[in-house]
PDB file of C-alpha atoms in Angstrom:
ATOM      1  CA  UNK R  18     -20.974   8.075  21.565  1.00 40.00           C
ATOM      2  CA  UNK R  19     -18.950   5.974  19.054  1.00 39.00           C
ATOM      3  CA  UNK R  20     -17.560   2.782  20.397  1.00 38.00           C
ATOM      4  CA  UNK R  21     -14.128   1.645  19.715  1.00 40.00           C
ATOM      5  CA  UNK R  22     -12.820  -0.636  16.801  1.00 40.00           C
ATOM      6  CA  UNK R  23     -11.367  -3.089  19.217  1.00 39.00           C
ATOM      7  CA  UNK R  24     -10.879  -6.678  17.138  1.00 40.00           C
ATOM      8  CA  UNK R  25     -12.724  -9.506  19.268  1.00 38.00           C
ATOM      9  CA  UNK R  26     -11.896 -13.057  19.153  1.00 38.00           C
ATOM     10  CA  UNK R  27     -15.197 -15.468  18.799  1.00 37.00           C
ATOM     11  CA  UNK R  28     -14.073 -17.041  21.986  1.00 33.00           C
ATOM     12  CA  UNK R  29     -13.954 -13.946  24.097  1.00 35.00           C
ATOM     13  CA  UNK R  30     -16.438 -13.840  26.930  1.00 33.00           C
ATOM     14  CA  UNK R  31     -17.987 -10.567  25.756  1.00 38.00           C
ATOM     15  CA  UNK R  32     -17.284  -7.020  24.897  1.00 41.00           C
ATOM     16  CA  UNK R  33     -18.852  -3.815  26.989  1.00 39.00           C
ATOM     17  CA  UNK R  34     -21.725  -2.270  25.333  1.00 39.00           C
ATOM     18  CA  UNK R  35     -23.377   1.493  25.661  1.00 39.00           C
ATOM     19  CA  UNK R  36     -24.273   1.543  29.093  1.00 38.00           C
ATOM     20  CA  UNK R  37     -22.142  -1.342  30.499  1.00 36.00           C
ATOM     21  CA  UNK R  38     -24.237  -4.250  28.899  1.00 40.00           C
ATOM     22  CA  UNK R  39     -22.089  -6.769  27.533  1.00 38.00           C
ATOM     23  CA  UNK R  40     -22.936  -8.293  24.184  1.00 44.00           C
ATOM     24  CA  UNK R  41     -23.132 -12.544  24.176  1.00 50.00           C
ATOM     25  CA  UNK R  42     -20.520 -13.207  21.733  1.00 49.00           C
ATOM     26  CA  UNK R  43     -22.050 -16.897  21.438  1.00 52.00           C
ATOM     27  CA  UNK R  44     -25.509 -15.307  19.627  1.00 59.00           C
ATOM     28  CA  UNK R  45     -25.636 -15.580  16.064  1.00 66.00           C
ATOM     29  CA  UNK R  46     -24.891 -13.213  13.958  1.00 65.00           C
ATOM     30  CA  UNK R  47     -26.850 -10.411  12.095  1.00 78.00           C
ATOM     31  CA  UNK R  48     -26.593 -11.335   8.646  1.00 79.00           C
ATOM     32  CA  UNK R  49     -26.107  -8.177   6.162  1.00 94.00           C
ATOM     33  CA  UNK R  50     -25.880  -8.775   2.373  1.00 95.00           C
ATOM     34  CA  UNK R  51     -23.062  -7.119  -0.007  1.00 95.00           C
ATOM     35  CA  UNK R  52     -23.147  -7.454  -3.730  1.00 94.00           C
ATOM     36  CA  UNK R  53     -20.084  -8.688  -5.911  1.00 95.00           C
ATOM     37  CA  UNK R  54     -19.444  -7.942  -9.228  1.00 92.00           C
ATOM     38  CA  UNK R  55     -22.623  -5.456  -8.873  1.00 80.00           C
ATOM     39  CA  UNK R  56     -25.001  -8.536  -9.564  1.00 79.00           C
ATOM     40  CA  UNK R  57     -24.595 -11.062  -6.887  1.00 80.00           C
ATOM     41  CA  UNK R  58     -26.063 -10.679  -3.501  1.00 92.00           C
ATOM     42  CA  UNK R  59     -23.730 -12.221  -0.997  1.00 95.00           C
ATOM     43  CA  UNK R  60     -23.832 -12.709   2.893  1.00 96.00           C
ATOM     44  CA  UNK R  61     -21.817 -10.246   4.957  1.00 97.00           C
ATOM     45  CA  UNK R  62     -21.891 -11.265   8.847  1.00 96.00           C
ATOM     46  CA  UNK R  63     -19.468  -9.614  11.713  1.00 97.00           C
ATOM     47  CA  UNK R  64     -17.869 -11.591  13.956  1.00 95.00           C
ATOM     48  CA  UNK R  65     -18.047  -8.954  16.773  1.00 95.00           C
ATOM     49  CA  UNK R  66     -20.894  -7.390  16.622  1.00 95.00           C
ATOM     50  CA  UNK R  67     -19.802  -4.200  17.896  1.00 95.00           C
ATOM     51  CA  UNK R  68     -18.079  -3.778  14.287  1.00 96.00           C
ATOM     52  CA  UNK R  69     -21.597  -3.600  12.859  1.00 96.00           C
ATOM     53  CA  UNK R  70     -21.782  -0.213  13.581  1.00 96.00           C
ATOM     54  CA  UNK R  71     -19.435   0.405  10.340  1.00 96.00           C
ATOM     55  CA  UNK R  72     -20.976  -1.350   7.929  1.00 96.00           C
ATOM     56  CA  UNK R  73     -21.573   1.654   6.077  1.00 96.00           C
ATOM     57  CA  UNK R  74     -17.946   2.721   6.063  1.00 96.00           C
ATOM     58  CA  UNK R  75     -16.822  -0.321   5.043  1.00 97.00           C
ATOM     59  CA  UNK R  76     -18.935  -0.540   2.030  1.00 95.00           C
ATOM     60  CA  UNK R  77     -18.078   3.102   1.046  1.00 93.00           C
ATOM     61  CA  UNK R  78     -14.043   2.086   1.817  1.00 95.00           C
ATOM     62  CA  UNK R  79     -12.485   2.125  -2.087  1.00 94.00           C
ATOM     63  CA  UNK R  80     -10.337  -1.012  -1.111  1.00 95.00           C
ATOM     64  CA  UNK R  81     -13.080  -3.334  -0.449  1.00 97.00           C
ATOM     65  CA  UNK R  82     -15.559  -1.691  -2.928  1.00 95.00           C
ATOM     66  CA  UNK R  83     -12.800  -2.519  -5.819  1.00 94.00           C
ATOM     67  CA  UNK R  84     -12.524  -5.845  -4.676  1.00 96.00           C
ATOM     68  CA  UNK R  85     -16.196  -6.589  -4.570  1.00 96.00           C
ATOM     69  CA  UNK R  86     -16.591  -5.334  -8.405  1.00 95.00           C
ATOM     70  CA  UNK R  87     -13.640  -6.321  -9.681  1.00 93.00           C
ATOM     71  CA  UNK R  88     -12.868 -10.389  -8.408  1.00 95.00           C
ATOM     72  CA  UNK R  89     -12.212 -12.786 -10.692  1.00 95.00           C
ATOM     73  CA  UNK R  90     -15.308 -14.245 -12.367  1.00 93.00           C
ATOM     74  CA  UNK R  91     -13.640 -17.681 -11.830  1.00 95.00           C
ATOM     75  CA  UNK R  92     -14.323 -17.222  -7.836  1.00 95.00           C
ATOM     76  CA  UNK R  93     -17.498 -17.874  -6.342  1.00 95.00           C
ATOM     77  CA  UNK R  94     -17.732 -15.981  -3.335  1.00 96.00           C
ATOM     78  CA  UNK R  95     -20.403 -17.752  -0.729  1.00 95.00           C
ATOM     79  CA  UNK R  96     -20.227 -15.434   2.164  1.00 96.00           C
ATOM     80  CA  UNK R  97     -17.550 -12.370   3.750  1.00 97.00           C
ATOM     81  CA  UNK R  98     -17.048 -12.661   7.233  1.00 97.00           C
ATOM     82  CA  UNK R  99     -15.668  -9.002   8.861  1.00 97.00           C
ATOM     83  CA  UNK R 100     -13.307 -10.267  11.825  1.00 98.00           C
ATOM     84  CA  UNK R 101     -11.712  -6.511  12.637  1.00 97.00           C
ATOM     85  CA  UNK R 102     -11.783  -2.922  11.567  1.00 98.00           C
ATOM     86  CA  UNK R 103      -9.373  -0.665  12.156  1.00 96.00           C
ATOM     87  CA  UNK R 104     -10.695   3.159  11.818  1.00 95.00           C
ATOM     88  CA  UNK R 105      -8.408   6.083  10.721  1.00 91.00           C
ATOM     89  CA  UNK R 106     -10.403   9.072  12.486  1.00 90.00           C
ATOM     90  CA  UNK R 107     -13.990   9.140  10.473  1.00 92.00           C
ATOM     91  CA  UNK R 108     -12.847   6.908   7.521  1.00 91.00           C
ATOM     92  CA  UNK R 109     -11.939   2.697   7.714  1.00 95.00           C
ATOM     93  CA  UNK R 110      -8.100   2.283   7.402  1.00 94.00           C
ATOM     94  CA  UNK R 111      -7.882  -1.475   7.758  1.00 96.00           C
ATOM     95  CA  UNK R 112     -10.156  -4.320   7.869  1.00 98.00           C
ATOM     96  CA  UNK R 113      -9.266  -8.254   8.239  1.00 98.00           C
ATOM     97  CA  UNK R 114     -12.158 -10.446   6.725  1.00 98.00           C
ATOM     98  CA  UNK R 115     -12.363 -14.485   5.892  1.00 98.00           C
ATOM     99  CA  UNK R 116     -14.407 -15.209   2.668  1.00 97.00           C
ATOM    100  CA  UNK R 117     -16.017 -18.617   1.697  1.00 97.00           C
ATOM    101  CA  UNK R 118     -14.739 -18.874  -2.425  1.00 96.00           C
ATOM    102  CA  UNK R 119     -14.570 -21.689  -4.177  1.00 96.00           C
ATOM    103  CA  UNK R 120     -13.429 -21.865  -7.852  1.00 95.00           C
ATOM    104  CA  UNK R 121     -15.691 -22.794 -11.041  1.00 92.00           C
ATOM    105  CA  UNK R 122     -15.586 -26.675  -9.897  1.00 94.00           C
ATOM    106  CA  UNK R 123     -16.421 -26.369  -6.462  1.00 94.00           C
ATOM    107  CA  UNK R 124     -13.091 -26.626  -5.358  1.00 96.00           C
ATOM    108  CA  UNK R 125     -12.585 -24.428  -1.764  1.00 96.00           C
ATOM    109  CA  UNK R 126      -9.999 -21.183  -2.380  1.00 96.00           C
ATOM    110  CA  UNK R 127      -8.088 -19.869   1.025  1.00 93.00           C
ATOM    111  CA  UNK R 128      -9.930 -16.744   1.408  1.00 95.00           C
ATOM    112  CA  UNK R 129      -8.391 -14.748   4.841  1.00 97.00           C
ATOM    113  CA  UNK R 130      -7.519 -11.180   3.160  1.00 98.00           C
ATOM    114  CA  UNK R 131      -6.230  -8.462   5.608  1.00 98.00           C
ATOM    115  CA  UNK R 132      -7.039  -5.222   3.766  1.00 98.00           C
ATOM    116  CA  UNK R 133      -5.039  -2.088   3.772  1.00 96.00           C
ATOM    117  CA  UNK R 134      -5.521  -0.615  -0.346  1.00 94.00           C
ATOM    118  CA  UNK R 135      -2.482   0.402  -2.604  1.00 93.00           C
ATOM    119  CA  UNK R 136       0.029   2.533  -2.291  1.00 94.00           C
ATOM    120  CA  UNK R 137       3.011   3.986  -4.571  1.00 93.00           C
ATOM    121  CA  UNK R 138       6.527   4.002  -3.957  1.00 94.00           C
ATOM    122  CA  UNK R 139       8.924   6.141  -5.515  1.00 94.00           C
ATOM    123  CA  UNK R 140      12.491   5.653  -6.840  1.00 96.00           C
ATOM    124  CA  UNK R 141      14.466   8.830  -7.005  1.00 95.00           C
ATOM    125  CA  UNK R 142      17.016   8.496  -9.330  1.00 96.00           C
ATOM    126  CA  UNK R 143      19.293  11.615  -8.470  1.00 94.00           C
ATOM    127  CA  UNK R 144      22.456  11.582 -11.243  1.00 95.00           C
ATOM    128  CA  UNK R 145      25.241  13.683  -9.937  1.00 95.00           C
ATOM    129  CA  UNK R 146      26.323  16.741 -12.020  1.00 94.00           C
ATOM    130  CA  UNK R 147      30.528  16.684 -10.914  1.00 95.00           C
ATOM    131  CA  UNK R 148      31.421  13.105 -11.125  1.00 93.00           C
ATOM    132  CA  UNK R 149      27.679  11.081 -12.988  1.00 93.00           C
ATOM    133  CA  UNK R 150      27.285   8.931 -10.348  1.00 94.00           C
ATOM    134  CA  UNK R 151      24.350   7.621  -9.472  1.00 96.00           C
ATOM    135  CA  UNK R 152      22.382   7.918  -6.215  1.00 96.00           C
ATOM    136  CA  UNK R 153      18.968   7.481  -4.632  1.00 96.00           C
ATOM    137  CA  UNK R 154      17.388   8.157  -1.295  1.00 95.00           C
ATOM    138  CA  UNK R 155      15.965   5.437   1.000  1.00 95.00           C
ATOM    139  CA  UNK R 156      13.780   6.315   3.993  1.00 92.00           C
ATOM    140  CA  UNK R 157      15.195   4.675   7.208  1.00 94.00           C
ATOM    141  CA  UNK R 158      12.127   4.241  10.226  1.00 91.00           C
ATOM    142  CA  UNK R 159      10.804   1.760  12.284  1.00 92.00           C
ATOM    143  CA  UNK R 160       8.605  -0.282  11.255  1.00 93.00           C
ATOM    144  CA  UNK R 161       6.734  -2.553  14.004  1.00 94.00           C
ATOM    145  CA  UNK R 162       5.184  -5.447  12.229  1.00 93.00           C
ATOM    146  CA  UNK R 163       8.740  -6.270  11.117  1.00 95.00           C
ATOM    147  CA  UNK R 164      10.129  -5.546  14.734  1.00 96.00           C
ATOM    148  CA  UNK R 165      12.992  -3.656  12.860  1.00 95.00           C
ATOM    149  CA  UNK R 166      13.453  -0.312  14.474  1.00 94.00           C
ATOM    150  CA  UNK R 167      15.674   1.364  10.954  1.00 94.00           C
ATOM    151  CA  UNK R 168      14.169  -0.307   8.107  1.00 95.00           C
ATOM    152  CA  UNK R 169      15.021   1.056   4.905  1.00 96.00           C
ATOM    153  CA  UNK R 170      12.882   1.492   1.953  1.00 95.00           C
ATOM    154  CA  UNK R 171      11.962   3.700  -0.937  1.00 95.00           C
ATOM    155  CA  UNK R 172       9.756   6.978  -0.310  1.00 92.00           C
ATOM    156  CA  UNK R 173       5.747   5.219  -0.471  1.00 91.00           C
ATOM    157  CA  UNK R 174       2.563   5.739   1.021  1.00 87.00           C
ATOM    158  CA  UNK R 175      -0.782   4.830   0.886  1.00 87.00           C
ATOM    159  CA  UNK R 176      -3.654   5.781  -1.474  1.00 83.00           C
ATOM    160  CA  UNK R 177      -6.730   7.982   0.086  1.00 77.00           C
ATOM    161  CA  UNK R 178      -9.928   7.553  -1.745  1.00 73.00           C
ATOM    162  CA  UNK R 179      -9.021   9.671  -4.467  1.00 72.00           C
ATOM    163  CA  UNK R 180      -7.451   7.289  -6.197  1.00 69.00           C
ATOM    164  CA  UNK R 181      -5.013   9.662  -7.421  1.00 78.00           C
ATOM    165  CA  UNK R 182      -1.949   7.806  -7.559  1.00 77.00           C
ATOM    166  CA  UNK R 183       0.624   9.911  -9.331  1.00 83.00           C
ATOM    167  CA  UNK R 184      -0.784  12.515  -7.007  1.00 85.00           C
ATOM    168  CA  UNK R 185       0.060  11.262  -3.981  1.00 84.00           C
ATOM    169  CA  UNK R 186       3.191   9.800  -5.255  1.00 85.00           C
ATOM    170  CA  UNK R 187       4.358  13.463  -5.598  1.00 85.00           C
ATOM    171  CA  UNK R 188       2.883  14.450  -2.282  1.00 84.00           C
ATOM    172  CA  UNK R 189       4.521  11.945   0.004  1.00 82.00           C
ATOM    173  CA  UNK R 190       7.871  12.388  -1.778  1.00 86.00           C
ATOM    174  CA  UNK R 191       7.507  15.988  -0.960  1.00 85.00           C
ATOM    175  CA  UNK R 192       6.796  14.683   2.948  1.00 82.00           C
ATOM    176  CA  UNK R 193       9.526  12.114   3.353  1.00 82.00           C
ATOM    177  CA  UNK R 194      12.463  13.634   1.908  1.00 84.00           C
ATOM    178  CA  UNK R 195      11.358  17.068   0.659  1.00 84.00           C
ATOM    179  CA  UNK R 196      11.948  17.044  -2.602  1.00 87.00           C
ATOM    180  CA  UNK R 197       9.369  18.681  -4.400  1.00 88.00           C
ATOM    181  CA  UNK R 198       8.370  16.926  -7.865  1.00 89.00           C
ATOM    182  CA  UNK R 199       5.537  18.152 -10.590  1.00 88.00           C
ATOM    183  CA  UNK R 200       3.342  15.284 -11.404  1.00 88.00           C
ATOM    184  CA  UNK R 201       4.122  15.335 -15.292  1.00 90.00           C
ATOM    185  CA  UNK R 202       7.601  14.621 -13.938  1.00 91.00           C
ATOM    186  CA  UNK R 203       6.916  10.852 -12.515  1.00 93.00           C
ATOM    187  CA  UNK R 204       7.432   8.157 -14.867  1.00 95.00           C
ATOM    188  CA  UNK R 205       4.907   4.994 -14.111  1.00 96.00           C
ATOM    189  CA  UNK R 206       7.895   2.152 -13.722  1.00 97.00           C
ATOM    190  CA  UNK R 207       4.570  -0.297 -13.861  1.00 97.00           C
ATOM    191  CA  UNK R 208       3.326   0.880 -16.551  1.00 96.00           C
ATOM    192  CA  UNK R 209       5.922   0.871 -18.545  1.00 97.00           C
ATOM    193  CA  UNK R 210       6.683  -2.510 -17.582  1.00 97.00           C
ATOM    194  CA  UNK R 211       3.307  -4.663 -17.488  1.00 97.00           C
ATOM    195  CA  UNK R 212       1.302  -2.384 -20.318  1.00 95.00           C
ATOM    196  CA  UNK R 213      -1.941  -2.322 -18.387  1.00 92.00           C
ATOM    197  CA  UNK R 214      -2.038  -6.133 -18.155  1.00 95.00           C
ATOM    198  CA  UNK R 215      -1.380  -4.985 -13.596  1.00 94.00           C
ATOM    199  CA  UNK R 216      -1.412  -1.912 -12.430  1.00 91.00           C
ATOM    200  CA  UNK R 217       1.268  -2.518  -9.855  1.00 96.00           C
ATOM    201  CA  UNK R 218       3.280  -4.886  -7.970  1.00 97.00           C
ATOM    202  CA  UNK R 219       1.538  -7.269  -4.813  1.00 97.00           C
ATOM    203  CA  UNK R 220       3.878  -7.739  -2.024  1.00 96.00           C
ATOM    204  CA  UNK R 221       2.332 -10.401  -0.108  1.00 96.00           C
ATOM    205  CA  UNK R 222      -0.973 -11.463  -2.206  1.00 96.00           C
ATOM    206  CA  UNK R 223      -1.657 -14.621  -0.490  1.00 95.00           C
ATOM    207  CA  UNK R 224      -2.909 -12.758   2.684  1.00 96.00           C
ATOM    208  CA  UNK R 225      -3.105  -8.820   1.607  1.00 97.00           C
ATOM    209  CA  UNK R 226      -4.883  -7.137  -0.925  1.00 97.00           C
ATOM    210  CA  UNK R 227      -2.016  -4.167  -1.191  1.00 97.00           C
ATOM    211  CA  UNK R 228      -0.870  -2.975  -4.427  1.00 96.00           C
ATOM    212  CA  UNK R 229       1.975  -0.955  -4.894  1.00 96.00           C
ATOM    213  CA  UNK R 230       2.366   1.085  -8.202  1.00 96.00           C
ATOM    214  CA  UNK R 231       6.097   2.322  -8.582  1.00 97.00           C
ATOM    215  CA  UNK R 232       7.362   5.823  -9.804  1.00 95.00           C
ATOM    216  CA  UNK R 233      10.483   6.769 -11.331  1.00 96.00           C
ATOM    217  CA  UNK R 234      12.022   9.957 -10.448  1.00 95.00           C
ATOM    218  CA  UNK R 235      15.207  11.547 -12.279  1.00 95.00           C
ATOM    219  CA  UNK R 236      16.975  14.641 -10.777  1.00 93.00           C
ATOM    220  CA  UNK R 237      20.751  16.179 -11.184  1.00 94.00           C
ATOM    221  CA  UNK R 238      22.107  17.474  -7.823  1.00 93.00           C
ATOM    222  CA  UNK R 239      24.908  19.095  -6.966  1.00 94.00           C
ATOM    223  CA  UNK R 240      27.522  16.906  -4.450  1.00 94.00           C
ATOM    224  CA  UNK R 241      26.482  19.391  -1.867  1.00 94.00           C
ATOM    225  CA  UNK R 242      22.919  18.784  -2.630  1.00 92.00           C
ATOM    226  CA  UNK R 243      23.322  15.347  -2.773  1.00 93.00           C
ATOM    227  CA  UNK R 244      25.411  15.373   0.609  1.00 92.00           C
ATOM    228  CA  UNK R 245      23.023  17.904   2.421  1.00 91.00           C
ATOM    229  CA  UNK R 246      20.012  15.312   1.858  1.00 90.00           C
ATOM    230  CA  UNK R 247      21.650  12.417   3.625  1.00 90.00           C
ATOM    231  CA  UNK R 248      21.030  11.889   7.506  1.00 85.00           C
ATOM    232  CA  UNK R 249      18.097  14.308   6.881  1.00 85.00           C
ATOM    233  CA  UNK R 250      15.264  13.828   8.993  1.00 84.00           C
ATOM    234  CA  UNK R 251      11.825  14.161   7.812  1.00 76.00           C
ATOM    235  CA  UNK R 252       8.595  12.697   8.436  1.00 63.00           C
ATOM    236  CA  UNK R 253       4.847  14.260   9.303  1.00 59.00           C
ATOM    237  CA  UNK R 254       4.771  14.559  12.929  1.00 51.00           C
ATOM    238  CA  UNK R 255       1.615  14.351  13.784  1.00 56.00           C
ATOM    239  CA  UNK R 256       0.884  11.089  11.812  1.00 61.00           C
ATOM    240  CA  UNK R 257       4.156   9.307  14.010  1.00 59.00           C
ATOM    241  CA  UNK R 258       6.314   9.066  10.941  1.00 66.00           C
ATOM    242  CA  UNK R 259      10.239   9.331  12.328  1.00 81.00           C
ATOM    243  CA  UNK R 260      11.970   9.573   8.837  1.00 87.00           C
ATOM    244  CA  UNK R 261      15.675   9.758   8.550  1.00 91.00           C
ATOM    245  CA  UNK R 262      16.849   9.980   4.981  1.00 93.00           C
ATOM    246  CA  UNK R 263      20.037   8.061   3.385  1.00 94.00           C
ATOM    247  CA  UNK R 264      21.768   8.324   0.178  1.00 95.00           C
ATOM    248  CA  UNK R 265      23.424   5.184  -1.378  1.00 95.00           C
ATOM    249  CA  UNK R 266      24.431   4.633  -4.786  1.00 96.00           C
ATOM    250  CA  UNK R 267      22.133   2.260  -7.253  1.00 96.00           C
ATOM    251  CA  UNK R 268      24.274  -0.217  -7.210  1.00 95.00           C
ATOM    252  CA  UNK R 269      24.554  -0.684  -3.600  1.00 96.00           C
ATOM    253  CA  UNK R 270      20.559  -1.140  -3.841  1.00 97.00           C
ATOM    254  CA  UNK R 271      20.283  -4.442  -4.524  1.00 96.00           C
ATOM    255  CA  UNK R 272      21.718  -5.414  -1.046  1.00 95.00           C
ATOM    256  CA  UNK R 273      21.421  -1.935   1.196  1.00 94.00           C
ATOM    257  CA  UNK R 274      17.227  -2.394   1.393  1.00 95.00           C
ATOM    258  CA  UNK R 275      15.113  -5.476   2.128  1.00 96.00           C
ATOM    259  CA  UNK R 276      12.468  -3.756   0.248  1.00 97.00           C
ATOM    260  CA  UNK R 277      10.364  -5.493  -1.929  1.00 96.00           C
ATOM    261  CA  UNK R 278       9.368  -1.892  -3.105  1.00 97.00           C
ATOM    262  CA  UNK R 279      12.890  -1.006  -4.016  1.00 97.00           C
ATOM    263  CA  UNK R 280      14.140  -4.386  -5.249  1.00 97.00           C
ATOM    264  CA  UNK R 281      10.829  -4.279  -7.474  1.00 97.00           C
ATOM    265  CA  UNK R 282      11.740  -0.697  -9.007  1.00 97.00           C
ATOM    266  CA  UNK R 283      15.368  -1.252  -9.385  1.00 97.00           C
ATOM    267  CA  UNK R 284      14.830  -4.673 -11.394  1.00 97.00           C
ATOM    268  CA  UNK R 285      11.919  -3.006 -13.678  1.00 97.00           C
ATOM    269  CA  UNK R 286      14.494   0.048 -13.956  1.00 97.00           C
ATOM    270  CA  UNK R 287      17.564  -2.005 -14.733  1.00 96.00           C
ATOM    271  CA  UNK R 288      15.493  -4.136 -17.219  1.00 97.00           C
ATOM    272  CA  UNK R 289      13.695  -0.564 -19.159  1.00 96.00           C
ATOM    273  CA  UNK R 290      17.280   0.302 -19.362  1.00 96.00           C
ATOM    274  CA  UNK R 291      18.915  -2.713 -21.177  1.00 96.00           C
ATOM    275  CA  UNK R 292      15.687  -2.559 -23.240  1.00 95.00           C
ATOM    276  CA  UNK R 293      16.587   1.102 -24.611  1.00 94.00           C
ATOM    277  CA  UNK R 294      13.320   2.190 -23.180  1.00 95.00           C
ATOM    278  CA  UNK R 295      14.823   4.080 -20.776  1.00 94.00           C
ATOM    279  CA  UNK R 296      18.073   6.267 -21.386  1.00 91.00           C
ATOM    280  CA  UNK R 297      21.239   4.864 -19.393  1.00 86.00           C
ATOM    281  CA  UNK R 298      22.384   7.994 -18.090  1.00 84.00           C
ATOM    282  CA  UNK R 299      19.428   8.178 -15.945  1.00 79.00           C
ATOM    283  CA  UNK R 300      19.165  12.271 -16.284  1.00 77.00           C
ATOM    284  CA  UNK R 301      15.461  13.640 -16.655  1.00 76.00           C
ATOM    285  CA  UNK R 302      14.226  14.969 -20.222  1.00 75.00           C
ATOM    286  CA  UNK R 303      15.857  18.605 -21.251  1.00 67.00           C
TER     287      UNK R 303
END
């Protein structure tokens, strides 16, 4: 039978075991190795050993297997302590680890990462064909690390090990406000913006890894249309997503979401646009 992914504190008397043995959380840990930068051989210890059972998993999840080949050379990474995993059916969805880095002069680094991988948001830019007004849809839900029960934000979602980002951008458009979008229709806002120098924006880098690459889509609707998609609600059931759709205009944006996904796109948008590298009008290519 496969055991639970239930985060233990160091300090907790014990967890059950198979069987109804319960593990001494005061023995020392197994020590497993993990390479970085696909040279160096670095210890990788669990905190609760009934996490152990993963290790596999976690070295196959893309999110911690880009971080291990792709760190800075300027850290020195002495040792990656696993503190929880989270498990999304068969695959890991989150883990929370503390590393041991210090820079090039010895100097220790803060090294607690909570782990989730990227994601993609997308900013529909819908241009309306009676008056040319100018529109775009936020998804309102709860959201229960904020404690805010409507929160809005842009359309986003997280990457799957494909690592098909433009793919998945159009996808969970599709599922949060069903608007359906062909891939060669997205324009990379971060691309455009940082020229390969990042590949997306980081939220909260000084305790998540999450990247968030951002997506422009233009569309002319119809008032009707327009009207039709606000108060929608959306959302894929089964994965708990209660999605209610709203429609404000772009310059109401600014102030309407305490996004750091939408104030991200709307200030590389604005800033393509005074540039000239990005028509004014906002309508998509003829």
């Amino acid at each position: 039978n496969t055991l639970p992914a239930s985060p233990v504190g160091r300090f907790g008397l014990g967890v059950p075991a198979a069987g109804g043995e319960r593990l001494n959380m005061s023995e020392q840990p197994q020590q497993f190795t993990i390479k970085i930068r696909n040279t160096d051989d670095v210890p990788l210890e669990f905190e609760n050993p009934i996490h152990e059972q993963y290790l596999d998993k976690i070295k196959q999840m893309k999110a911690f297997k880009d971080w291990c080949n792709g760190i800075d050379g300027d850290f020195k990474v002495k040792k990656i302590l696993i503190q929880s995993v989270d498990m999304f059916g068969p695959r890991v969805g989150f883990i929370k680890f503390s590393a041991d880095i210090q820079d090039k002069e010895g100097t220790k680094i803060p090294g607690v990462v909570f782990m989730r991988g990227n994601a993609v948001g997308i900013f529909v830019l819908i241009t309306c064909e009676e008056d040319k007004k100018q529109y775009t849809v936020l998804t309102v839900q709860p959201r229960v690390p904020t404690g805010k029960y409507n929160l809005a934000e842009l359309p986003a979602g997280m990457l799957d090990d494909s690592g098909d980002f433009i793919g998945i951008a159009a996808k969970e458009l599709q599922e949060e406000t069903g608007i359906m979008v062909k891939q060669k229709d997205l324009l990379d806002l971060t691309d455009m913006a940082y020229k390969g120098a990042y590949l997306g924006v980081y939220p909260s880098a000084g305790g998540c890894d999450e990247m968030i690459r951002l997506f422009l889509y233009r569309v002319k609707m119809k008032r009707s249309q327009i009207t039709e998609i606000h108060g929608r609600c959306t959302g894929v059931l089964e994965e708990g997503e209660k999605i209610k759709l709203k429609i404000i205009s772009i310059h109401e944006l600014w102030r309407a979401a305490p996004d750091v996904k939408a104030l991200s796109a709307l200030c590389i948008y604005e800033n393509l646009v005074a540039r000239r590298e990005l028509p004014a009008d906002g309508l998509p290519p003829q």
